[in-house]
mmCIF file of C-alpha atoms and ligand atoms in Angstrom:
data_model
loop_
_atom_site.group_PDB
_atom_site.id
_atom_site.type_symbol
_atom_site.label_atom_id
_atom_site.label_comp_id
_atom_site.label_asym_id
_atom_site.label_seq_id
_atom_site.Cartn_x
_atom_site.Cartn_y
_atom_site.Cartn_z
ATOM 1 C CA UNK H 1 -59.118 101.195 33.731
ATOM 2 C CA UNK H 2 -57.226 101.632 36.953
ATOM 3 C CA UNK H 3 -54.153 99.718 36.726
ATOM 4 C CA UNK H 4 -53.664 96.144 38.590
ATOM 5 C CA UNK H 5 -52.255 97.299 42.056
ATOM 6 C CA UNK H 6 -49.954 94.548 41.961
ATOM 7 C CA UNK H 7 -48.204 95.925 38.738
ATOM 8 C CA UNK H 8 -48.969 99.670 39.484
ATOM 9 C CA UNK H 9 -45.983 101.975 38.328
ATOM 10 C CA UNK H 10 -47.983 105.176 38.194
ATOM 11 C CA UNK H 11 -46.207 108.323 38.989
ATOM 12 C CA UNK H 12 -43.010 106.087 39.685
ATOM 13 C CA UNK H 13 -39.681 107.629 38.746
ATOM 14 C CA UNK H 14 -37.885 105.250 36.703
ATOM 15 C CA UNK H 15 -34.360 106.022 35.088
ATOM 16 C CA UNK H 16 -33.558 104.037 32.031
ATOM 17 C CA UNK H 17 -29.968 103.893 30.630
ATOM 18 C CA UNK H 18 -29.376 103.335 27.071
ATOM 19 C CA UNK H 19 -32.758 104.532 26.116
ATOM 20 C CA UNK H 20 -31.459 106.013 22.845
ATOM 21 C CA UNK H 21 -32.438 102.716 21.104
ATOM 22 C CA UNK H 22 -33.265 98.889 21.284
ATOM 23 C CA UNK H 23 -34.391 97.325 24.668
ATOM 24 C CA UNK H 24 -33.691 100.886 26.781
ATOM 25 C CA UNK H 25 -36.204 102.476 24.221
ATOM 26 C CA UNK H 26 -38.730 99.852 24.361
ATOM 27 C CA UNK H 27 -38.525 99.667 28.420
ATOM 28 C CA UNK H 28 -38.800 103.357 28.570
ATOM 29 C CA UNK H 29 -42.101 103.269 26.268
ATOM 30 C CA UNK H 30 -43.294 100.348 28.348
ATOM 31 C CA UNK H 31 -42.991 102.053 31.822
ATOM 32 C CA UNK H 32 -44.173 105.595 30.371
ATOM 33 C CA UNK H 33 -47.460 103.609 29.216
ATOM 34 C CA UNK H 34 -47.893 102.855 32.848
ATOM 35 C CA UNK H 35 -47.823 105.964 34.113
ATOM 36 C CA UNK H 36 -44.153 106.116 35.167
ATOM 37 C CA UNK H 37 -42.187 109.276 34.984
ATOM 38 C CA UNK H 38 -39.067 107.998 33.062
ATOM 39 C CA UNK H 39 -35.540 109.201 32.647
ATOM 40 C CA UNK H 40 -33.884 108.980 29.615
ATOM 41 C CA UNK H 41 -30.209 108.400 29.431
ATOM 42 C CA UNK H 42 -27.940 107.737 26.762
ATOM 43 C CA UNK H 43 -25.028 109.815 24.958
ATOM 44 C CA UNK H 44 -27.064 110.314 21.682
ATOM 45 C CA UNK H 45 -29.107 113.038 23.390
ATOM 46 C CA UNK H 46 -30.892 113.851 19.747
ATOM 47 C CA UNK H 47 -32.615 110.346 19.794
ATOM 48 C CA UNK H 48 -33.697 110.802 23.449
ATOM 49 C CA UNK H 49 -35.135 114.439 22.698
ATOM 50 C CA UNK H 50 -37.248 112.781 19.974
ATOM 51 C CA UNK H 51 -38.227 109.842 22.448
ATOM 52 C CA UNK H 52 -38.930 112.169 25.231
ATOM 53 C CA UNK H 53 -41.365 114.165 22.580
ATOM 54 C CA UNK H 54 -43.567 111.014 22.434
ATOM 55 C CA UNK H 55 -43.585 110.182 26.554
ATOM 56 C CA UNK H 56 -45.181 112.937 28.504
ATOM 57 C CA UNK H 57 -43.540 113.753 31.678
ATOM 58 C CA UNK H 58 -39.900 112.183 30.518
ATOM 59 C CA UNK H 59 -36.701 113.768 30.805
ATOM 60 C CA UNK H 60 -33.877 113.306 28.410
ATOM 61 C CA UNK H 61 -30.453 113.335 29.921
ATOM 62 C CA UNK H 62 -27.117 113.093 27.909
ATOM 63 C CA UNK H 63 -24.703 110.647 29.947
ATOM 64 C CA UNK H 64 -21.752 108.594 29.132
ATOM 65 C CA UNK H 65 -22.011 105.652 31.733
ATOM 66 C CA UNK H 66 -18.575 104.429 31.137
ATOM 67 C CA UNK H 67 -17.643 107.499 33.650
ATOM 68 C CA UNK H 68 -18.598 107.098 37.109
ATOM 69 C CA UNK H 69 -18.980 111.219 37.580
ATOM 70 C CA UNK H 70 -21.545 110.965 34.766
ATOM 71 C CA UNK H 71 -23.285 108.259 36.285
ATOM 72 C CA UNK H 72 -23.336 110.281 39.708
ATOM 73 C CA UNK H 73 -24.524 113.488 37.834
ATOM 74 C CA UNK H 74 -27.578 111.445 36.001
ATOM 75 C CA UNK H 75 -28.560 110.411 39.823
ATOM 76 C CA UNK H 76 -28.206 113.968 40.913
ATOM 77 C CA UNK H 77 -30.104 115.034 37.801
ATOM 78 C CA UNK H 78 -32.988 112.789 38.562
ATOM 79 C CA UNK H 79 -33.464 113.771 42.165
ATOM 80 C CA UNK H 80 -33.246 117.495 41.329
ATOM 81 C CA UNK H 81 -35.911 117.213 38.565
ATOM 82 C CA UNK H 82 -38.169 114.675 39.717
ATOM 83 C CA UNK H 83 -37.352 114.756 43.715
ATOM 84 C CA UNK H 84 -36.791 110.758 43.905
ATOM 85 C CA UNK H 85 -35.833 107.516 42.256
ATOM 86 C CA UNK H 86 -37.874 104.749 42.646
ATOM 87 C CA UNK H 87 -36.506 102.544 40.058
ATOM 88 C CA UNK H 88 -33.184 102.068 37.939
ATOM 89 C CA UNK H 89 -32.873 100.235 34.842
ATOM 90 C CA UNK H 90 -29.303 99.397 34.093
ATOM 91 C CA UNK H 91 -29.732 98.400 30.556
ATOM 92 C CA UNK H 92 -26.640 100.891 28.492
ATOM 93 C CA UNK H 93 -24.330 98.123 27.131
ATOM 94 C CA UNK H 94 -21.668 97.431 24.657
ATOM 95 C CA UNK H 95 -19.847 94.350 22.987
ATOM 96 C CA UNK H 96 -16.509 93.555 21.431
ATOM 97 C CA UNK H 97 -16.884 90.580 19.034
ATOM 98 C CA UNK H 98 -13.497 89.089 18.282
ATOM 99 C CA UNK H 99 -11.599 86.049 19.440
ATOM 100 C CA UNK H 100 -10.271 86.054 22.800
ATOM 101 C CA UNK H 101 -6.635 85.617 21.632
ATOM 102 C CA UNK H 102 -7.169 89.050 19.476
ATOM 103 C CA UNK H 103 -8.537 91.071 22.307
ATOM 104 C CA UNK H 104 -6.661 93.842 23.361
ATOM 105 C CA UNK H 105 -6.702 94.420 27.270
ATOM 106 C CA UNK H 106 -7.462 98.045 26.637
ATOM 107 C CA UNK H 107 -10.677 96.739 24.652
ATOM 108 C CA UNK H 108 -11.483 94.314 27.564
ATOM 109 C CA UNK H 109 -11.219 97.290 30.178
ATOM 110 C CA UNK H 110 -13.590 99.515 28.049
ATOM 111 C CA UNK H 111 -16.432 96.850 27.464
ATOM 112 C CA UNK H 112 -15.864 95.960 31.269
ATOM 113 C CA UNK H 113 -16.334 100.053 32.115
ATOM 114 C CA UNK H 114 -19.497 100.146 30.578
ATOM 115 C CA UNK H 115 -21.111 97.009 31.164
ATOM 116 C CA UNK H 116 -19.974 96.186 34.565
ATOM 117 C CA UNK H 117 -18.561 99.763 36.260
ATOM 118 C CA UNK H 118 -21.602 101.546 35.282
ATOM 119 C CA UNK H 119 -23.745 98.970 36.873
ATOM 120 C CA UNK H 120 -21.744 99.421 40.098
ATOM 121 C CA UNK H 121 -21.434 103.074 39.823
ATOM 122 C CA UNK H 122 -25.023 104.026 38.950
ATOM 123 C CA UNK H 123 -26.439 101.203 41.321
ATOM 124 C CA UNK H 124 -24.757 102.654 44.252
ATOM 125 C CA UNK H 125 -25.485 106.440 43.555
ATOM 126 C CA UNK H 126 -29.279 105.242 43.203
ATOM 127 C CA UNK H 127 -29.178 103.175 46.207
ATOM 128 C CA UNK H 128 -28.268 105.985 48.483
ATOM 129 C CA UNK H 129 -31.401 107.929 48.229
ATOM 130 C CA UNK H 130 -33.510 104.601 48.038
ATOM 131 C CA UNK H 131 -32.048 103.475 51.161
ATOM 132 C CA UNK H 132 -32.763 106.760 52.900
ATOM 133 C CA UNK H 133 -36.213 106.219 51.341
ATOM 134 C CA UNK H 134 -36.418 102.519 52.497
ATOM 135 C CA UNK H 135 -37.781 101.343 49.154
ATOM 136 C CA UNK H 136 -36.663 101.271 45.339
ATOM 137 C CA UNK H 137 -36.041 98.411 42.762
ATOM 138 C CA UNK H 138 -32.839 98.152 40.637
ATOM 139 C CA UNK H 139 -32.809 96.032 37.526
ATOM 140 C CA UNK H 140 -30.022 95.132 35.227
ATOM 141 C CA UNK H 141 -30.430 93.960 31.758
ATOM 142 C CA UNK H 142 -27.434 91.051 31.837
ATOM 143 C CA UNK H 143 -27.402 88.393 29.264
ATOM 144 C CA UNK H 144 -27.669 84.779 28.720
ATOM 145 C CA UNK H 145 -23.815 84.993 28.346
ATOM 146 C CA UNK H 146 -24.098 86.035 31.830
ATOM 147 C CA UNK H 147 -24.958 82.451 32.761
ATOM 148 C CA UNK H 148 -23.508 80.384 29.954
ATOM 149 C CA UNK H 149 -20.534 81.203 27.501
ATOM 150 C CA UNK H 150 -20.987 82.376 23.940
ATOM 151 C CA UNK H 151 -18.445 80.897 22.272
ATOM 152 C CA UNK H 152 -20.008 80.879 18.450
ATOM 153 C CA UNK H 153 -20.075 84.461 18.931
ATOM 154 C CA UNK H 154 -16.739 85.331 20.458
ATOM 155 C CA UNK H 155 -16.893 88.017 23.225
ATOM 156 C CA UNK H 156 -14.939 87.372 26.091
ATOM 157 C CA UNK H 157 -15.086 91.087 27.461
ATOM 158 C CA UNK H 158 -19.128 90.958 27.100
ATOM 159 C CA UNK H 159 -19.530 87.306 28.770
ATOM 160 C CA UNK H 160 -17.177 88.395 31.765
ATOM 161 C CA UNK H 161 -18.756 91.703 32.255
ATOM 162 C CA UNK H 162 -22.743 89.797 32.366
ATOM 163 C CA UNK H 163 -21.339 87.211 34.428
ATOM 164 C CA UNK H 164 -20.094 89.906 36.866
ATOM 165 C CA UNK H 165 -23.257 91.723 36.890
ATOM 166 C CA UNK H 166 -25.228 88.775 37.697
ATOM 167 C CA UNK H 167 -23.294 88.017 40.714
ATOM 168 C CA UNK H 168 -23.165 91.584 41.849
ATOM 169 C CA UNK H 169 -26.976 91.651 41.477
ATOM 170 C CA UNK H 170 -26.926 88.573 44.060
ATOM 171 C CA UNK H 171 -24.504 90.995 46.344
ATOM 172 C CA UNK H 172 -26.011 94.036 46.422
ATOM 173 C CA UNK H 173 -29.424 92.405 46.527
ATOM 174 C CA UNK H 174 -28.193 90.686 49.741
ATOM 175 C CA UNK H 175 -26.640 93.731 51.210
ATOM 176 C CA UNK H 176 -29.783 95.892 50.622
ATOM 177 C CA UNK H 177 -32.500 93.198 51.378
ATOM 178 C CA UNK H 178 -33.275 94.566 54.768
ATOM 179 C CA UNK H 179 -33.376 98.206 54.090
ATOM 180 C CA UNK H 180 -36.466 98.056 51.147
ATOM 181 C CA UNK H 181 -34.046 98.221 48.009
ATOM 182 C CA UNK H 182 -34.622 95.067 45.967
ATOM 183 C CA UNK H 183 -31.575 94.162 43.102
ATOM 184 C CA UNK H 184 -32.494 91.967 40.581
ATOM 185 C CA UNK H 185 -31.480 91.423 36.863
ATOM 186 C CA UNK H 186 -33.068 90.198 33.607
ATOM 187 C CA UNK H 187 -30.992 87.911 31.029
ATOM 188 C CA UNK H 188 -32.322 88.070 27.532
ATOM 189 C CA UNK H 189 -31.239 85.956 24.809
ATOM 190 C CA UNK H 190 -31.565 87.216 21.352
ATOM 191 C CA UNK H 191 -33.730 90.347 20.273
ATOM 192 C CA UNK H 192 -33.317 92.572 17.002
ATOM 193 C CA UNK H 193 -31.493 95.952 18.081
ATOM 194 C CA UNK H 194 -28.786 97.830 16.787
ATOM 195 C CA UNK H 195 -26.249 95.607 18.941
ATOM 196 C CA UNK H 196 -27.814 92.463 17.186
ATOM 197 C CA UNK H 197 -28.165 93.796 13.479
ATOM 198 C CA UNK H 198 -25.020 91.849 12.353
ATOM 199 C CA UNK H 199 -26.306 88.591 13.850
ATOM 200 C CA UNK H 200 -29.948 89.237 12.324
ATOM 201 C CA UNK H 201 -28.257 89.951 9.088
ATOM 202 C CA UNK H 202 -26.165 86.809 8.745
ATOM 203 C CA UNK H 203 -28.169 84.070 7.545
ATOM 204 C CA UNK H 204 -26.153 81.277 8.935
ATOM 205 C CA UNK H 205 -25.855 83.005 12.188
ATOM 206 C CA UNK H 206 -29.440 83.524 12.329
ATOM 207 C CA UNK H 207 -30.498 79.742 11.760
ATOM 208 C CA UNK H 208 -27.862 78.722 14.552
ATOM 209 C CA UNK H 209 -29.550 81.238 17.042
ATOM 210 C CA UNK H 210 -32.939 79.617 15.981
ATOM 211 C CA UNK H 211 -31.791 76.045 16.338
ATOM 212 C CA UNK H 212 -29.944 76.507 19.769
ATOM 213 C CA UNK H 213 -33.191 78.344 21.098
ATOM 214 C CA UNK H 214 -35.870 75.824 22.168
ATOM 215 C CA UNK H 215 -38.674 78.048 21.349
ATOM 216 C CA UNK H 216 -37.006 78.160 17.795
ATOM 217 C CA UNK H 217 -37.236 81.874 17.300
ATOM 218 C CA UNK H 218 -35.597 85.360 18.341
ATOM 219 C CA UNK H 219 -37.558 87.334 21.040
ATOM 220 C CA UNK H 220 -39.861 90.605 20.458
ATOM 221 C CA UNK H 221 -39.052 93.556 22.453
ATOM 222 C CA UNK H 222 -42.191 93.727 24.007
ATOM 223 C CA UNK H 223 -41.469 90.225 25.414
ATOM 224 C CA UNK H 224 -39.280 91.636 27.920
ATOM 225 C CA UNK H 225 -42.144 94.036 29.084
ATOM 226 C CA UNK H 226 -43.528 91.313 31.482
ATOM 227 C CA UNK H 227 -40.016 90.690 33.499
ATOM 228 C CA UNK H 228 -39.525 94.476 33.788
ATOM 229 C CA UNK H 229 -42.829 95.647 35.117
ATOM 230 C CA UNK H 230 -42.670 92.476 37.655
ATOM 231 C CA UNK H 231 -39.235 93.243 38.609
ATOM 232 C CA UNK H 232 -40.118 97.095 38.763
ATOM 233 C CA UNK H 233 -43.496 96.874 40.515
ATOM 234 C CA UNK H 234 -44.580 95.504 44.158
ATOM 235 C CA UNK H 235 -45.394 92.355 42.481
ATOM 236 C CA UNK H 236 -41.783 90.794 42.922
ATOM 237 C CA UNK H 237 -41.809 92.639 46.371
ATOM 238 C CA UNK H 238 -40.291 89.172 47.897
ATOM 239 C CA UNK H 239 -37.550 88.904 44.889
ATOM 240 C CA UNK H 240 -34.227 90.088 45.443
ATOM 241 C CA UNK H 241 -30.559 88.935 44.133
ATOM 242 C CA UNK H 242 -32.053 87.027 41.377
ATOM 243 C CA UNK H 243 -31.577 86.874 37.513
ATOM 244 C CA UNK H 244 -34.426 86.140 35.560
ATOM 245 C CA UNK H 245 -34.005 84.633 32.096
ATOM 246 C CA UNK H 246 -36.120 85.659 29.269
ATOM 247 C CA UNK H 247 -34.408 83.367 26.593
ATOM 248 C CA UNK H 248 -37.185 81.195 24.873
ATOM 249 C CA UNK H 249 -35.425 78.394 26.613
ATOM 250 C CA UNK H 250 -31.831 79.121 25.932
ATOM 251 C CA UNK H 251 -30.319 78.427 29.429
ATOM 252 C CA UNK H 252 -32.744 75.667 29.885
ATOM 253 C CA UNK H 253 -30.884 72.836 27.950
HETATM 254 N N1 LIG D 301 -30.390 92.641 21.877
HETATM 255 C C1 LIG D 301 -29.889 91.483 22.408
HETATM 256 O O1 LIG D 301 -30.039 90.408 21.933
HETATM 257 C C2 LIG D 301 -29.832 91.562 23.947
HETATM 258 C C3 LIG D 301 -29.523 90.235 24.527
HETATM 259 C C4 LIG D 301 -28.874 90.192 25.550
HETATM 260 C C5 LIG D 301 -28.942 91.298 26.521
HETATM 261 N N2 LIG D 301 -28.675 92.613 25.855
HETATM 262 C C6 LIG D 301 -28.331 93.532 26.624
HETATM 263 O O2 LIG D 301 -29.487 94.752 26.238
HETATM 264 C C7 LIG D 301 -28.763 95.839 26.551
HETATM 265 C C8 LIG D 301 -29.240 96.896 25.450
HETATM 266 O O3 LIG D 301 -28.836 96.617 24.367
HETATM 267 P P1 LIG D 301 -29.794 96.502 23.018
HETATM 268 O O4 LIG D 301 -29.694 95.380 22.441
HETATM 269 O O5 LIG D 301 -31.096 97.160 23.084
HETATM 270 O O6 LIG D 301 -28.557 97.213 21.996
HETATM 271 P P2 LIG D 301 -28.484 98.693 21.331
HETATM 272 O O7 LIG D 301 -29.987 98.824 20.579
HETATM 273 O O8 LIG D 301 -27.197 98.846 20.920
HETATM 274 O O9 LIG D 301 -28.512 99.734 22.698
HETATM 275 C C9 LIG D 301 -27.844 99.898 23.377
HETATM 276 C C10 LIG D 301 -27.617 101.382 24.057
HETATM 277 O O10 LIG D 301 -26.790 101.471 25.059
HETATM 278 C C11 LIG D 301 -26.270 102.913 25.118
HETATM 279 N N3 LIG D 301 -25.260 102.699 25.490
HETATM 280 C C12 LIG D 301 -23.932 102.183 25.118
HETATM 281 N N4 LIG D 301 -22.896 102.573 25.422
HETATM 282 C C13 LIG D 301 -23.120 103.737 26.401
HETATM 283 C C14 LIG D 301 -22.475 104.519 27.036
HETATM 284 N N5 LIG D 301 -21.187 104.527 27.276
HETATM 285 N N6 LIG D 301 -23.176 105.550 28.179
HETATM 286 C C15 LIG D 301 -24.686 105.490 27.740
HETATM 287 N N7 LIG D 301 -24.959 104.676 27.004
HETATM 288 C C16 LIG D 301 -24.432 103.677 26.217
HETATM 289 C C17 LIG D 301 -26.569 103.165 23.507
HETATM 290 O O11 LIG D 301 -26.802 104.691 23.488
HETATM 291 P P3 LIG D 301 -25.788 105.455 22.847
HETATM 292 O O12 LIG D 301 -24.877 105.079 21.764
HETATM 293 O O13 LIG D 301 -26.690 106.764 22.385
HETATM 294 O O14 LIG D 301 -25.019 106.294 24.210
HETATM 295 C C18 LIG D 301 -27.732 102.319 23.477
HETATM 296 O O15 LIG D 301 -29.152 103.326 24.120
HETATM 297 C C19 LIG D 301 -27.461 95.889 26.740
HETATM 298 O O16 LIG D 301 -26.953 95.778 28.030
HETATM 299 C C20 LIG D 301 -27.371 94.569 26.083
HETATM 300 O O17 LIG D 301 -25.873 93.920 26.470
HETATM 301 C C21 LIG D 301 -29.018 92.583 24.443
#
């Protein structure tokens, strides 16, 4: 069956950071299943090699996005191997769950470097060839904790970084809106990944999460695919600067 032209991603070059696990690996599979050529980036190269063996045409690239020079290398490597870059998914992320009064400035900065600095470094590096081509889509995986506070799971640096990428998405979207490059974000609630292992292993925390979520449950990883495909494809051609919650209603109440 040929793909619906509205959501077609055949032969698109899609870079996914944090593709070695969780949401990133799931997103990479989703794009590859739709005929995209996926560049898989993260630090754990062996994980990327395993995933690349499953996804025809994909390109594994070891990259620590906490360093702007490595972000620039990732974009250069993509252009050298794939010839262009159509979609960038800024997914790599980290957290530091600790009460703010005990979080050191060094720990705060290291979360900001990965969750915010990398989004700026990669988005601007990818935007240059996208702007020259007059087309491109940048998607950042933010969080509900970029739209509201976390509190119960204390993580000031994470909430600050995710709030910042929500507004960075507005600003970059506005700056490039007339030049064919769209910039959007997705704000997920809770999905079972390495990052949330602690929460899902803790019965009381899991109960709290379900109680707070209007739909009464966590999300399944493939429930992010609709938003990813929508924002990556021509289906969202008039959408930029926005953040789409995929949160079972968390931010609706
Ligand atoms: N799971 C949730 O409930 C949830 C909810 C809202 C938002 N999010 C966001 O979704 C994104 C993915 O998280 P996840 O839940 O899938 O967690 P995860 O399974 O722990 O994945 C995090 C990914 O980020 C990569 N990463 C971390 N630091 C990196 C660095 N310095 N350089 C390159 N890659 C790095 C990791 O790869 P390496 O360790 O191999 O480098 C890994 O692939 C994050 O931005 C997270 O904040 C998750």
